[in-house]
mmCIF file of C-alpha atoms in Angstrom:
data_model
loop_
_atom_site.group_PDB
_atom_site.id
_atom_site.type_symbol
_atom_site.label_atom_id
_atom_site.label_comp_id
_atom_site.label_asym_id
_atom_site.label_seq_id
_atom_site.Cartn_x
_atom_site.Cartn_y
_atom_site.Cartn_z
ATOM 1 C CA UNK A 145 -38.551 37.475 -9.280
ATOM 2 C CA UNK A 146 -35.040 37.817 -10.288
ATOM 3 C CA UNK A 147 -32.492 34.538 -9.987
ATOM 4 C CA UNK A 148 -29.079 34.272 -10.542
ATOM 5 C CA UNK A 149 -27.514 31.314 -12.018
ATOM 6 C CA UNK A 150 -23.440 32.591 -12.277
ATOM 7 C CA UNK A 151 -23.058 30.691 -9.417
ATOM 8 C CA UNK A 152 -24.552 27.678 -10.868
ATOM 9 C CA UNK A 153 -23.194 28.602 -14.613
ATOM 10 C CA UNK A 154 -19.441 28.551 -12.977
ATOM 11 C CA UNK A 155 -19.694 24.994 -12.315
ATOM 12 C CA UNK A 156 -20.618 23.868 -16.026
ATOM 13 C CA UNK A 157 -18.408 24.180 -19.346
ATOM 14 C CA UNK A 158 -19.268 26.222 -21.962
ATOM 15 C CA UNK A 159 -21.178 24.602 -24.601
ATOM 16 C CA UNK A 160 -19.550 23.916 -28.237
ATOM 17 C CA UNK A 161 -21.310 21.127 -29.677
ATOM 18 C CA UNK A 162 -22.023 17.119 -29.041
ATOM 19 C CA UNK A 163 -18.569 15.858 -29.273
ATOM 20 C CA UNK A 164 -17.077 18.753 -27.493
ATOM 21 C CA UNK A 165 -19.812 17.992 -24.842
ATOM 22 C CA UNK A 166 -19.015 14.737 -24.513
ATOM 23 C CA UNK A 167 -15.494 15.483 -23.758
ATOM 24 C CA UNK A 168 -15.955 17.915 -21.250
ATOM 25 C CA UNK A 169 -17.633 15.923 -19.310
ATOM 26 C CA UNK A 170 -16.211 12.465 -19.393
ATOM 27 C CA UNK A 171 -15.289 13.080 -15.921
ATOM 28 C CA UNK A 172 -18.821 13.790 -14.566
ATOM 29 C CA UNK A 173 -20.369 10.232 -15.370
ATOM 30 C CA UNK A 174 -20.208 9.698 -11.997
ATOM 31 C CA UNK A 175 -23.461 9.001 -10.587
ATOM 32 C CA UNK A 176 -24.299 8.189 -6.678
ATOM 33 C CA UNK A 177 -26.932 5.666 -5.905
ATOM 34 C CA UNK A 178 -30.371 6.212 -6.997
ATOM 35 C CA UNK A 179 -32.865 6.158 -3.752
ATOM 36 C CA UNK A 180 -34.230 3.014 -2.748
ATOM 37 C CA UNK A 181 -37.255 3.877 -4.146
ATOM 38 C CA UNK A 182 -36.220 2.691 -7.267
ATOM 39 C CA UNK A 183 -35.521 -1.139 -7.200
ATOM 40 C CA UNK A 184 -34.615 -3.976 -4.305
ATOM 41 C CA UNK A 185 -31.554 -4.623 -2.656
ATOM 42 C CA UNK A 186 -29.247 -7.074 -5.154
ATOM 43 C CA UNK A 187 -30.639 -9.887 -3.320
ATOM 44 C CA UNK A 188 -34.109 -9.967 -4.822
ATOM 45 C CA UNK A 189 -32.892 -8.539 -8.297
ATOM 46 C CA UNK A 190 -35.146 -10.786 -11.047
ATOM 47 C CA UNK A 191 -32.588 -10.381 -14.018
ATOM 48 C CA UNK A 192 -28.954 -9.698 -14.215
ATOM 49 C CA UNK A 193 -29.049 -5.797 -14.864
ATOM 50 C CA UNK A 194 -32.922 -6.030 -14.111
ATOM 51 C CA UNK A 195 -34.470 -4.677 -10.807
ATOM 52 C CA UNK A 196 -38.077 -4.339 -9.422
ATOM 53 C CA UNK A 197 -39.155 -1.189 -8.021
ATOM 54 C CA UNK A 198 -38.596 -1.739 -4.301
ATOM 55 C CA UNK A 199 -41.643 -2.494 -3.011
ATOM 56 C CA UNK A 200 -44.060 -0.788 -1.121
ATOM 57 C CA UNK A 201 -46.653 -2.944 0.066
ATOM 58 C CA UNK A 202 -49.096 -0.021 1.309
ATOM 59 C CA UNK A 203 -49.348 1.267 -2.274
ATOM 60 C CA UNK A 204 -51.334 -1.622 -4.661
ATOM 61 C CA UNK A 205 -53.805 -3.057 -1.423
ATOM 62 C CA UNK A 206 -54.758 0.375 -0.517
ATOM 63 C CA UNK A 207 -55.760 1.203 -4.265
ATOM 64 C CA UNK A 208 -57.350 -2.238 -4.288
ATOM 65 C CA UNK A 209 -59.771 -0.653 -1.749
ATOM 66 C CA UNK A 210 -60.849 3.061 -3.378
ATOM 67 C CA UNK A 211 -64.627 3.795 -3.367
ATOM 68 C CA UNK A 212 -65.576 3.939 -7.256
ATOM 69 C CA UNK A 213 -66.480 7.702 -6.405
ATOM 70 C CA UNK A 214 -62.914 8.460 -5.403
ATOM 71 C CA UNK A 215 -61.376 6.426 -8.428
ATOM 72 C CA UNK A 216 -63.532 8.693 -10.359
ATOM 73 C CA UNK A 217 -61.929 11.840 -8.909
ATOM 74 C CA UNK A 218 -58.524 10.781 -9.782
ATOM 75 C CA UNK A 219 -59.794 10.084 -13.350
ATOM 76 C CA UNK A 220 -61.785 13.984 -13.822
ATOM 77 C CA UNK A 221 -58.275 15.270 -12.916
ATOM 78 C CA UNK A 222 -56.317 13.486 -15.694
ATOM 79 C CA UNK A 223 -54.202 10.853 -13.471
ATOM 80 C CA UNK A 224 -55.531 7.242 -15.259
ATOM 81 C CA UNK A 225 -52.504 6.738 -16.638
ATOM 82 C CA UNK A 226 -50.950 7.561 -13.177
ATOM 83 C CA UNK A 227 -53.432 5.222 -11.020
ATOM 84 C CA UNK A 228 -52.484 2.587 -13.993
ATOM 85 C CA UNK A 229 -49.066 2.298 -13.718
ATOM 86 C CA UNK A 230 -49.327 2.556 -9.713
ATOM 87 C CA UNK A 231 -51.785 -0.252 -9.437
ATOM 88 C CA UNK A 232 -49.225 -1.945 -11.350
ATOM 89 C CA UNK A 233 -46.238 -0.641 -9.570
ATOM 90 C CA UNK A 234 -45.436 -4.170 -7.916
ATOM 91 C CA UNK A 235 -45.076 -5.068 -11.395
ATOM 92 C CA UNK A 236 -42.354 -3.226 -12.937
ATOM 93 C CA UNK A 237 -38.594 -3.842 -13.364
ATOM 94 C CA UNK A 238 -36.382 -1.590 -13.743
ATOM 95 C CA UNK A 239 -33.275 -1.929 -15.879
ATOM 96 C CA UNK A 240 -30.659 -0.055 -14.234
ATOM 97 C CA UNK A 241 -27.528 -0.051 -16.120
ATOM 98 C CA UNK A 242 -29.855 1.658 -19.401
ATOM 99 C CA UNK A 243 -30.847 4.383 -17.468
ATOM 100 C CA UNK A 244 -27.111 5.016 -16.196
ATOM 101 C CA UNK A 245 -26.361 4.619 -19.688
ATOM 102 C CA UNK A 246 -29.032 7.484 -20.643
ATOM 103 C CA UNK A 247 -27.968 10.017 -17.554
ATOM 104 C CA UNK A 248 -24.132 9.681 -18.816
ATOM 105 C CA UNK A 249 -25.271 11.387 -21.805
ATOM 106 C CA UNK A 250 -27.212 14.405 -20.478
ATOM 107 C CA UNK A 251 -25.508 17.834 -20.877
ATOM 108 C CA UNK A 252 -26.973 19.958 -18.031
ATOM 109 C CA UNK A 253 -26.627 23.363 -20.075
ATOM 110 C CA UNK A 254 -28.868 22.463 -23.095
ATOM 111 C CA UNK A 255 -31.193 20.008 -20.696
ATOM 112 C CA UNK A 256 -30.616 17.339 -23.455
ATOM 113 C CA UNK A 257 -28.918 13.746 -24.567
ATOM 114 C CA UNK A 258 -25.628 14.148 -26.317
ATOM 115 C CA UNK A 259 -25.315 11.327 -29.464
ATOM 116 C CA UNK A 260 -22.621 11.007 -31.176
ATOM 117 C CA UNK A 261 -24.789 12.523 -34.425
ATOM 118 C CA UNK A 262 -27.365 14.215 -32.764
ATOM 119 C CA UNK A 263 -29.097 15.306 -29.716
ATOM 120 C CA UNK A 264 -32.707 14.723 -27.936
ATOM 121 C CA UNK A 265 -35.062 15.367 -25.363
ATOM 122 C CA UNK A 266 -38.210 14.678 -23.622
ATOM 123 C CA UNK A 267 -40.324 17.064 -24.314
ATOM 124 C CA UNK A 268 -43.470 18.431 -22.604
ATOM 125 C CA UNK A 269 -46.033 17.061 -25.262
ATOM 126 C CA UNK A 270 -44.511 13.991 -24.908
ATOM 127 C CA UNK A 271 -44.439 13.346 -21.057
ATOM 128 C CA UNK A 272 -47.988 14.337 -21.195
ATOM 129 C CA UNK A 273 -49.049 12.017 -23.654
ATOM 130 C CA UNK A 274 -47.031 8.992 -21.836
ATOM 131 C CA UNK A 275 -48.463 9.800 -18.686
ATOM 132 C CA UNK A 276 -51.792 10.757 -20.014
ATOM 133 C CA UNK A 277 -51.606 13.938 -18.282
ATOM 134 C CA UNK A 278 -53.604 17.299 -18.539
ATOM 135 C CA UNK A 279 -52.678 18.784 -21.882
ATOM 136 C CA UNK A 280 -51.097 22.399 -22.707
ATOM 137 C CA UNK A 281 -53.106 24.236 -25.816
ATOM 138 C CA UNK A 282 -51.613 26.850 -27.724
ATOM 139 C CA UNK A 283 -52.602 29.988 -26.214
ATOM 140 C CA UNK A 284 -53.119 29.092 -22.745
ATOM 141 C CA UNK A 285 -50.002 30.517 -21.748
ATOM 142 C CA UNK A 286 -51.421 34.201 -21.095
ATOM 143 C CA UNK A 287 -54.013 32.917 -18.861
ATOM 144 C CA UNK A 288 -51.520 31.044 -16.430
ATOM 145 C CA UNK A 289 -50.686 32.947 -13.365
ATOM 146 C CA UNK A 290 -48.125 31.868 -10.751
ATOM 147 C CA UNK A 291 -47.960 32.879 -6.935
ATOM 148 C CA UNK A 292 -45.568 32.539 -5.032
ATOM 149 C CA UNK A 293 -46.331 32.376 -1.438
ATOM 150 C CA UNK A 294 -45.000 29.826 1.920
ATOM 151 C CA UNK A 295 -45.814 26.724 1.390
ATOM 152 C CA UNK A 296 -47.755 25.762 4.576
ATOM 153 C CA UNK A 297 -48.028 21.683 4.367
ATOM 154 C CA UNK A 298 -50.698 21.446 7.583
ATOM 155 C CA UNK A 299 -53.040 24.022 5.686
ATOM 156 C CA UNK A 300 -53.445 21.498 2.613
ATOM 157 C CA UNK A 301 -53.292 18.088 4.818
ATOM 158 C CA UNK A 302 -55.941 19.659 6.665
ATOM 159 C CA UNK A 303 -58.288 18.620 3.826
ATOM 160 C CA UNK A 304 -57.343 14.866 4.574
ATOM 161 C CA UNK A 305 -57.381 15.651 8.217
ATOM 162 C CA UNK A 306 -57.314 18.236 11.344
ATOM 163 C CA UNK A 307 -55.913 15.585 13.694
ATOM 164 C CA UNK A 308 -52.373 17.016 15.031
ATOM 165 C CA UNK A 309 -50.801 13.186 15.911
ATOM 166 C CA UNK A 310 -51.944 12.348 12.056
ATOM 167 C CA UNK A 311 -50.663 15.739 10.985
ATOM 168 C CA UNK A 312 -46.953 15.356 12.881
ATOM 169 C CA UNK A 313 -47.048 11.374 11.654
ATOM 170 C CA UNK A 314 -47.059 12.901 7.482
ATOM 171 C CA UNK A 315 -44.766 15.476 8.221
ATOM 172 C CA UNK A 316 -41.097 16.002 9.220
ATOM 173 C CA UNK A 317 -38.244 18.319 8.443
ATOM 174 C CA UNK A 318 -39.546 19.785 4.735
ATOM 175 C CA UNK A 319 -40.658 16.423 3.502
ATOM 176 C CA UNK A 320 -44.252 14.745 3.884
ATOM 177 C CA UNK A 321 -44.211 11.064 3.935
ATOM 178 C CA UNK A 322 -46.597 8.508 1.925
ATOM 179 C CA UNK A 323 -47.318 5.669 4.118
ATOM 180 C CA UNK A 324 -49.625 7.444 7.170
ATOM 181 C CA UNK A 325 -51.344 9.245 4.530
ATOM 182 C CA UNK A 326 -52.197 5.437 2.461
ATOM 183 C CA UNK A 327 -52.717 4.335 6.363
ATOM 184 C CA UNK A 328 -55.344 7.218 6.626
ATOM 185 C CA UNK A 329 -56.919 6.163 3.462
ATOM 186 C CA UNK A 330 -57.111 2.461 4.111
ATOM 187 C CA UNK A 331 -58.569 3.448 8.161
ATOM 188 C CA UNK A 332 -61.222 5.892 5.637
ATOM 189 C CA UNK A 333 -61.948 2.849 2.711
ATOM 190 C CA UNK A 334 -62.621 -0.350 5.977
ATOM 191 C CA UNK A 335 -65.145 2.743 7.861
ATOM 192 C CA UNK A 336 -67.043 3.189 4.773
ATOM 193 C CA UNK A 337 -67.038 6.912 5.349
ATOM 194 C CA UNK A 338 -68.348 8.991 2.112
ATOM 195 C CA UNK A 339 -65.359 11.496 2.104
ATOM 196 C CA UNK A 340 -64.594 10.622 -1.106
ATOM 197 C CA UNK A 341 -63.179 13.976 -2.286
ATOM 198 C CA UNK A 342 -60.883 13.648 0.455
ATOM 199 C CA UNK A 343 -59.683 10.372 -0.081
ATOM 200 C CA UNK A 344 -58.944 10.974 -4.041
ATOM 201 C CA UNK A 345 -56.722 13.974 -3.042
ATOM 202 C CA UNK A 346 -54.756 11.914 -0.469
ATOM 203 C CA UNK A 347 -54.842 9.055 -2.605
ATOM 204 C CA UNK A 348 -53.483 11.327 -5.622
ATOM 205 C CA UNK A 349 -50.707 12.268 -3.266
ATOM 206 C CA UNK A 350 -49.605 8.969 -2.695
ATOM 207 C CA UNK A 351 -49.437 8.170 -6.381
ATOM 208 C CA UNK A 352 -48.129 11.308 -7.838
ATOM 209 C CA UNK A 353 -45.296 11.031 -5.333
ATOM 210 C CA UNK A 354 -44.688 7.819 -6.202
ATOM 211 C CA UNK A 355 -45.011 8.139 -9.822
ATOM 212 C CA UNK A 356 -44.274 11.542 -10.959
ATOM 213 C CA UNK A 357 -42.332 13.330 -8.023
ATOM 214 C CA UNK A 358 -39.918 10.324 -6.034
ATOM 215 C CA UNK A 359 -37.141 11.994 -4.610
ATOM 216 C CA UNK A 360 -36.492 9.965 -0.993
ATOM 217 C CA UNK A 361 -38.186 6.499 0.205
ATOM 218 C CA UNK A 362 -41.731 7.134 0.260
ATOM 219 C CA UNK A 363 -41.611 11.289 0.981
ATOM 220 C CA UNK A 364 -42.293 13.590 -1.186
ATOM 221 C CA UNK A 365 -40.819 17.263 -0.930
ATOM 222 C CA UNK A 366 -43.209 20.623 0.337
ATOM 223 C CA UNK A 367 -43.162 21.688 -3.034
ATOM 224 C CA UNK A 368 -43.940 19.002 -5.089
ATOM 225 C CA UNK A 369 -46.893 18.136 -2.493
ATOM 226 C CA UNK A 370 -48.602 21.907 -3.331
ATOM 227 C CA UNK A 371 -47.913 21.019 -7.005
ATOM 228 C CA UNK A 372 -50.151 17.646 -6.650
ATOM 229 C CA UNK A 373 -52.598 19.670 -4.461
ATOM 230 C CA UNK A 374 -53.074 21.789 -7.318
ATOM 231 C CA UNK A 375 -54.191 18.947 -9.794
ATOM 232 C CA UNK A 376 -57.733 18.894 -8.062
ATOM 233 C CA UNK A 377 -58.425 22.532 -9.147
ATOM 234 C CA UNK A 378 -57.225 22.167 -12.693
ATOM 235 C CA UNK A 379 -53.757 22.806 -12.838
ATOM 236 C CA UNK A 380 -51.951 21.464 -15.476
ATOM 237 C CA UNK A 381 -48.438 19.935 -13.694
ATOM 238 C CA UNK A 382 -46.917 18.614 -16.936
ATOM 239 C CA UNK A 383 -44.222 21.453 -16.720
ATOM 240 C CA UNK A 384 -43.470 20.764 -12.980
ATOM 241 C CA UNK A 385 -42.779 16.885 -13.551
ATOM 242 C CA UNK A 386 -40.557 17.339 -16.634
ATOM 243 C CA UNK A 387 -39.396 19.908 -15.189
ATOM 244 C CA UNK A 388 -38.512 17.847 -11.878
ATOM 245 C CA UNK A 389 -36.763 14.931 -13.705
ATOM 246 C CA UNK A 390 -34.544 17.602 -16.139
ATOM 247 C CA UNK A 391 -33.408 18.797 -12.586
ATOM 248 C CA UNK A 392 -32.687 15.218 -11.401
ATOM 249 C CA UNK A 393 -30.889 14.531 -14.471
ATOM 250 C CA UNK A 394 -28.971 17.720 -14.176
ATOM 251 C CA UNK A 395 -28.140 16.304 -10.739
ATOM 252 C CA UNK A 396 -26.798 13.073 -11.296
ATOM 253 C CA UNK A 397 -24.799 14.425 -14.098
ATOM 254 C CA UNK A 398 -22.985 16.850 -12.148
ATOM 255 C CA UNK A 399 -22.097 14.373 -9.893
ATOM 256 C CA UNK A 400 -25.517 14.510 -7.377
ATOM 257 C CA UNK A 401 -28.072 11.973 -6.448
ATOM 258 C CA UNK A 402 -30.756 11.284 -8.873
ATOM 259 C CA UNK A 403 -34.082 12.178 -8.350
ATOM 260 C CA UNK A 404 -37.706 12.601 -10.754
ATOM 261 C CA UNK A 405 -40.253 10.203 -12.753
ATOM 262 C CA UNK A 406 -37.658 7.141 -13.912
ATOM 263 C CA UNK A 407 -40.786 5.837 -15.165
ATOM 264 C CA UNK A 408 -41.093 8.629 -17.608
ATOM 265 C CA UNK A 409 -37.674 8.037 -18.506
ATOM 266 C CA UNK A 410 -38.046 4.657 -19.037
ATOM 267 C CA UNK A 411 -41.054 5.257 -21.097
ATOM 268 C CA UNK A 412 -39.300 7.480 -23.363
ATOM 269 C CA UNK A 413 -36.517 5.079 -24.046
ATOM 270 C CA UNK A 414 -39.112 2.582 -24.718
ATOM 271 C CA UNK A 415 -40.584 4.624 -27.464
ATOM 272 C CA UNK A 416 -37.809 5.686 -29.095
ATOM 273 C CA UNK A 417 -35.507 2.975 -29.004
ATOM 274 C CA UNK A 418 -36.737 -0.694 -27.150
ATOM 275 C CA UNK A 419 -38.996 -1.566 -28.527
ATOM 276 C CA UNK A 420 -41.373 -2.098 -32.124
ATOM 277 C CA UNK A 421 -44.385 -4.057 -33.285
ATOM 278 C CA UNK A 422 -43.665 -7.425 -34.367
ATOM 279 C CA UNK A 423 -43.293 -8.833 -37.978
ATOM 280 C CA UNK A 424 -44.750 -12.197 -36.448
ATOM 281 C CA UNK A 425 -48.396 -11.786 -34.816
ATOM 282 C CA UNK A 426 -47.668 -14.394 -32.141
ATOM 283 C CA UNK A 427 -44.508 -13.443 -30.675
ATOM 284 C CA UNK A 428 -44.615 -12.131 -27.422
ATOM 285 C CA UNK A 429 -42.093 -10.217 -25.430
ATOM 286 C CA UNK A 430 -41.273 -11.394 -22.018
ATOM 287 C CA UNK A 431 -39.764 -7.720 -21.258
ATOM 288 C CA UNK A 432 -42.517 -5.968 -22.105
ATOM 289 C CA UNK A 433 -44.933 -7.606 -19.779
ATOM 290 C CA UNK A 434 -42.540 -5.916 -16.835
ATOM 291 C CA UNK A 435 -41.961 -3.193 -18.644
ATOM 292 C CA UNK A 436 -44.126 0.872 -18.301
ATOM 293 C CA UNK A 437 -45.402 0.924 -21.713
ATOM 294 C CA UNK A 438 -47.493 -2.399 -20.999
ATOM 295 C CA UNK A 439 -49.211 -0.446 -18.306
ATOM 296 C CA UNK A 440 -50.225 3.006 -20.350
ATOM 297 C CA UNK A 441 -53.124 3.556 -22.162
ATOM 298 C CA UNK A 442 -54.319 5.693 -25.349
ATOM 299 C CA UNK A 443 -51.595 6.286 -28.174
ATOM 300 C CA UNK A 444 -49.049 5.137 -26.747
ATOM 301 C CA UNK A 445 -50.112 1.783 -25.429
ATOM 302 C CA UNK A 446 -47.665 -1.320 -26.952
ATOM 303 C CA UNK A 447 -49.346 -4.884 -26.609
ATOM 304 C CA UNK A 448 -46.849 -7.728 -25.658
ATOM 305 C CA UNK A 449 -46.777 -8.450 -28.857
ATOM 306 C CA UNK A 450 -43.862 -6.524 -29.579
ATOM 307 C CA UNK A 451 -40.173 -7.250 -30.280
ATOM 308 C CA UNK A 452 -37.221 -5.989 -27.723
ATOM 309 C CA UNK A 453 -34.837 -4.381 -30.053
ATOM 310 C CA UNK A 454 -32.193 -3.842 -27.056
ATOM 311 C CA UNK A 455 -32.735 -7.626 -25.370
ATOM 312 C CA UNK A 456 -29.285 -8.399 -26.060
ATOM 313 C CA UNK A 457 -27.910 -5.685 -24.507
ATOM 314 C CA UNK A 458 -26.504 -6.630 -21.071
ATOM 315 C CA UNK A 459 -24.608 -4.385 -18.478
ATOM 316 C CA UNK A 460 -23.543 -1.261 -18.598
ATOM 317 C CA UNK A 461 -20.400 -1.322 -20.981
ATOM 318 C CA UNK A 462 -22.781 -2.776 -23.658
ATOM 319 C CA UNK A 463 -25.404 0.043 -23.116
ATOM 320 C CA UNK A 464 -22.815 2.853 -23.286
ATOM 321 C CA UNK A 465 -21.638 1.460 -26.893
ATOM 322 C CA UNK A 466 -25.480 0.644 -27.743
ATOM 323 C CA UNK A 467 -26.362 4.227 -27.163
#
């Protein structure tokens, strides 16, 4: 299929290098509020410039009470990392001025950060090794196929249930919304029932929307629900997520709301830039415990025992110049 981007392409300057970039689009670093999904009002921020993920008290207790069997799903289709960081979710703070910081510097036409010497990405290898996702191997690309058909929402719910009142409760408008399916899963868990296969893939709905694919308060887009749908028959969805958070980048730089996986962003900065192993064995960082990278596993896991390169830097002035 065919797509025309003029219409899009009008609306963003002609590229001519980093500083030209960053000139051209002074005027853009502008961004509306990121959803409440992301952090608590002000009144029950933990840090100056620091903010929990707002919480969402359905998400950690109903985890708490997954059958091993189901747990074990989740695992065979590559989301550990995933089921980490949302058993930890209460956990988190989110530092919001660095991330404003970051999105001031992303140049929509070359889906990259402008620095004054250089520029950078996330790329796919990398968002699949911080969220311990399904690897791409060289070579796979001929055998991928894509088909695009209607998205019919009841049709892959219907798994989790056939009930119509459940059915209209997770749906409304073009959006399917996380709590009734955690309060199906938690009614499924107390029963004891053996549906386990059923209560992984509502349970990996719940924390890939969360996780990989926030867009509004606890809903999760048609779309994005048959890309997490998918998981359970071996699709790879590393593509979709980065590709999910370049568009919410592209968004909020252009002046739109902000939408994708913060916590991959977050865990990219970390990488690069945050943070570093420790000179002295015993020091321990008091931002890493709250931070994502205390919460992944494999390669990329960072003991406390780490030093905050950027725990000086306060508000948002001081993370522009930082960066």
């Amino acid at each position: 299929m065919k797509r025309n981007y003029s219409a899009f392409a009008e609306d963003i300057p002609p590229y001519s290098g980093p500083k030209a970039a960053r000139e051209t689009y002074a005027d853009l670093k502008q961004l509306s509020a990121i959803p409440g999904h992301i952090y608590t009002p002000p009144e029950l921020q933990i840090l100056p410039g620091q903010r929990r993920f707002s919480k969402m008290p359905w998400l950690v207790p109903m985890l708490e009470l997954l059958p091993p069997t189901s747990i074990g799903h989740l695992k065979e289709w590559g989301l550990s990392t995933v089921f980490v960081l949302s058993r930890n979710y209460n956990k988190l703070v989110h530092a919001w001025e660095s991330v404003t910081a970051m999105v001031e510097l992303w140049h929509p036409q070359t889906n990259s950060f402008i620095f004054p010497e250089f520029e950078a990405t996330i790329l796919l290898e990398e968002l699949e090794i911080m969220l311990g996702l399904p690897r791409y191997q060289r070579g796979e690309e001929l055998a991928i196929s894509y088909t695009v058909e209607q998205i019919n929402s009841w049709s892959i719910l219907a798994y989790i249930t056939t009930k119509k009142n459940d059915l209209y409760s997770m749906t409304s408008g073009m959006h399917v919304h996380l709590l009734p399916i955690a309060q199906w899963i938690t009614s499924q868990c107390k029963q004891k029932t053996t549906n386990y296969t059923a209560i992984a893939k509502a349970a990996a709905i719940c924390i890939c929307g969360v996780i990989l694919f926030p867009e509004s308060d606890g809903a999760i887009s048609f779309g994005n629900l048959s890309i997490i749908d998918s998981i359970s028959e071996g699709i790879k969805i590393g593509q979709a997520v980065l590709g999910f958070l370049y568009a919410g980048l592209t968004s909020a730089a252009l002046g739109g709301p902000f939408y994708g996986s913060v916590i991959a962003l977050e865990l990219w900065m970390g990488m690069h830039f945050q943070f570093r192993t420790a000179e002295n064995p015993n020091t321990e960082c008091k931002t890493m415990l709250n931070h994502p990278l205390a919460h992944v596993g494999g390669r990329l896991h960072m003991s406390t025992r780490a030093w905050c390169k950027t725990a000086q830097v306060k508000g948002i002035q001081a993370w522009r110049q930082y960066l």
